């Protein structure tokens, strides 16, 4: 729904369904960039330069290992993205209602961030951490042992060897990343839309895509350290958040916490635009079937 008014809210079911569709579309289309970023963040040999261009990484893997290697871990990420964004949009909508000013129905920038942060924690616990763990473990495993045959095989193997703790490796880093990322992404998007509304700037697919891309840039630059720690924690063997943080400092120093920033920027700029435009398009399609006439979440 459009931020900044006392209009009727988008029904919870519509937010949930549209968020899931948007997450699945965004996850699949942008996966090669996510793959490249994850490869860069995983432990590399000292002294060996890592390409900054994500397309170079993808090309190198494709030439050596084929297209299946580039999409290794895509299934778990897409499934996780469907769950993550369904939960994230649903929770943000409901929390935003609770945080809104009772008179105007609007949120201050700080409350926007708090609503996003709470939605991010919910998404991390319910969907993101286990799906990211499987995706990262599969990408890491493909570089070395190559023992995971599929997402299901990776899940069952980790479950047998480490139990539920193994599937939730990196929970702290993942939750920190999701809480901050959702806060900045949704908060920035809403601030931009509120500003444009005050300036009577008509919303369109192009404007929505641009707003989502800007939100993606802000999100990446502010949350990259959490993403790097999470990736190291969720490697094939797995490690604690403390061990992951220590290994990054030993290998690369403080600069290591921003490893893969260029790669992630490439994805978040692209994915941010796709996510929000896909969400609004999905709401347009689902709302008539639902029988409602609400406004958009944003």
Short mmCIF file of N, CA and C in Angstrom, two decimals, residues 3 13 35 37 50 61 78 88 98 133 170 184 224 268 275-276:
data_model
loop_
_atom_site.label_atom_id
_atom_site.label_comp_id
_atom_site.label_asym_id
_atom_site.label_seq_id
_atom_site.Cartn_x
_atom_site.Cartn_y
_atom_site.Cartn_z
N UNK A 3 2.63 4.35 1.02
CA UNK A 3 3.00 4.92 2.30
C UNK A 3 2.49 6.32 2.41
N UNK A 13 -3.13 -11.86 3.01
CA UNK A 13 -2.90 -12.94 2.06
C UNK A 13 -2.26 -12.41 0.77
N UNK A 35 25.77 -15.96 -7.01
CA UNK A 35 26.76 -17.04 -7.08
C UNK A 35 28.17 -16.47 -7.09
N UNK A 37 29.23 -13.51 -6.09
CA UNK A 37 29.53 -12.86 -4.81
C UNK A 37 29.90 -13.87 -3.74
N UNK A 50 41.39 -11.86 -6.71
CA UNK A 50 40.04 -12.27 -7.02
C UNK A 50 39.41 -11.26 -7.96
N UNK A 61 33.84 -19.80 -14.23
CA UNK A 61 33.21 -21.02 -13.73
C UNK A 61 32.50 -21.76 -14.86
N UNK A 78 16.13 -19.81 -4.36
CA UNK A 78 14.83 -19.39 -4.86
C UNK A 78 13.73 -19.77 -3.87
N UNK A 88 8.67 -11.32 4.75
CA UNK A 88 9.17 -9.96 4.94
C UNK A 88 8.11 -8.91 4.58
N UNK A 98 1.16 -1.14 13.01
CA UNK A 98 1.28 -0.97 14.46
C UNK A 98 2.12 0.24 14.81
N UNK A 133 22.16 -21.26 4.17
CA UNK A 133 23.15 -22.25 4.61
C UNK A 133 23.34 -23.32 3.54
N UNK A 170 25.36 -19.86 11.16
CA UNK A 170 25.34 -18.48 10.67
C UNK A 170 24.07 -17.73 11.02
N UNK A 184 17.08 -1.04 6.01
CA UNK A 184 17.58 -0.04 5.07
C UNK A 184 16.89 -0.12 3.71
N UNK A 224 27.26 -4.89 4.33
CA UNK A 224 28.20 -5.85 3.75
C UNK A 224 28.97 -6.69 4.78
N UNK A 268 22.32 -6.36 -5.94
CA UNK A 268 21.27 -5.64 -5.21
C UNK A 268 20.68 -4.47 -6.00
N UNK A 275 12.61 -6.72 -7.47
CA UNK A 275 11.77 -7.12 -6.34
C UNK A 275 10.54 -6.24 -6.18
N UNK A 276 10.74 -4.92 -6.15
CA UNK A 276 9.62 -4.03 -5.89
C UNK A 276 8.67 -3.91 -7.08
#
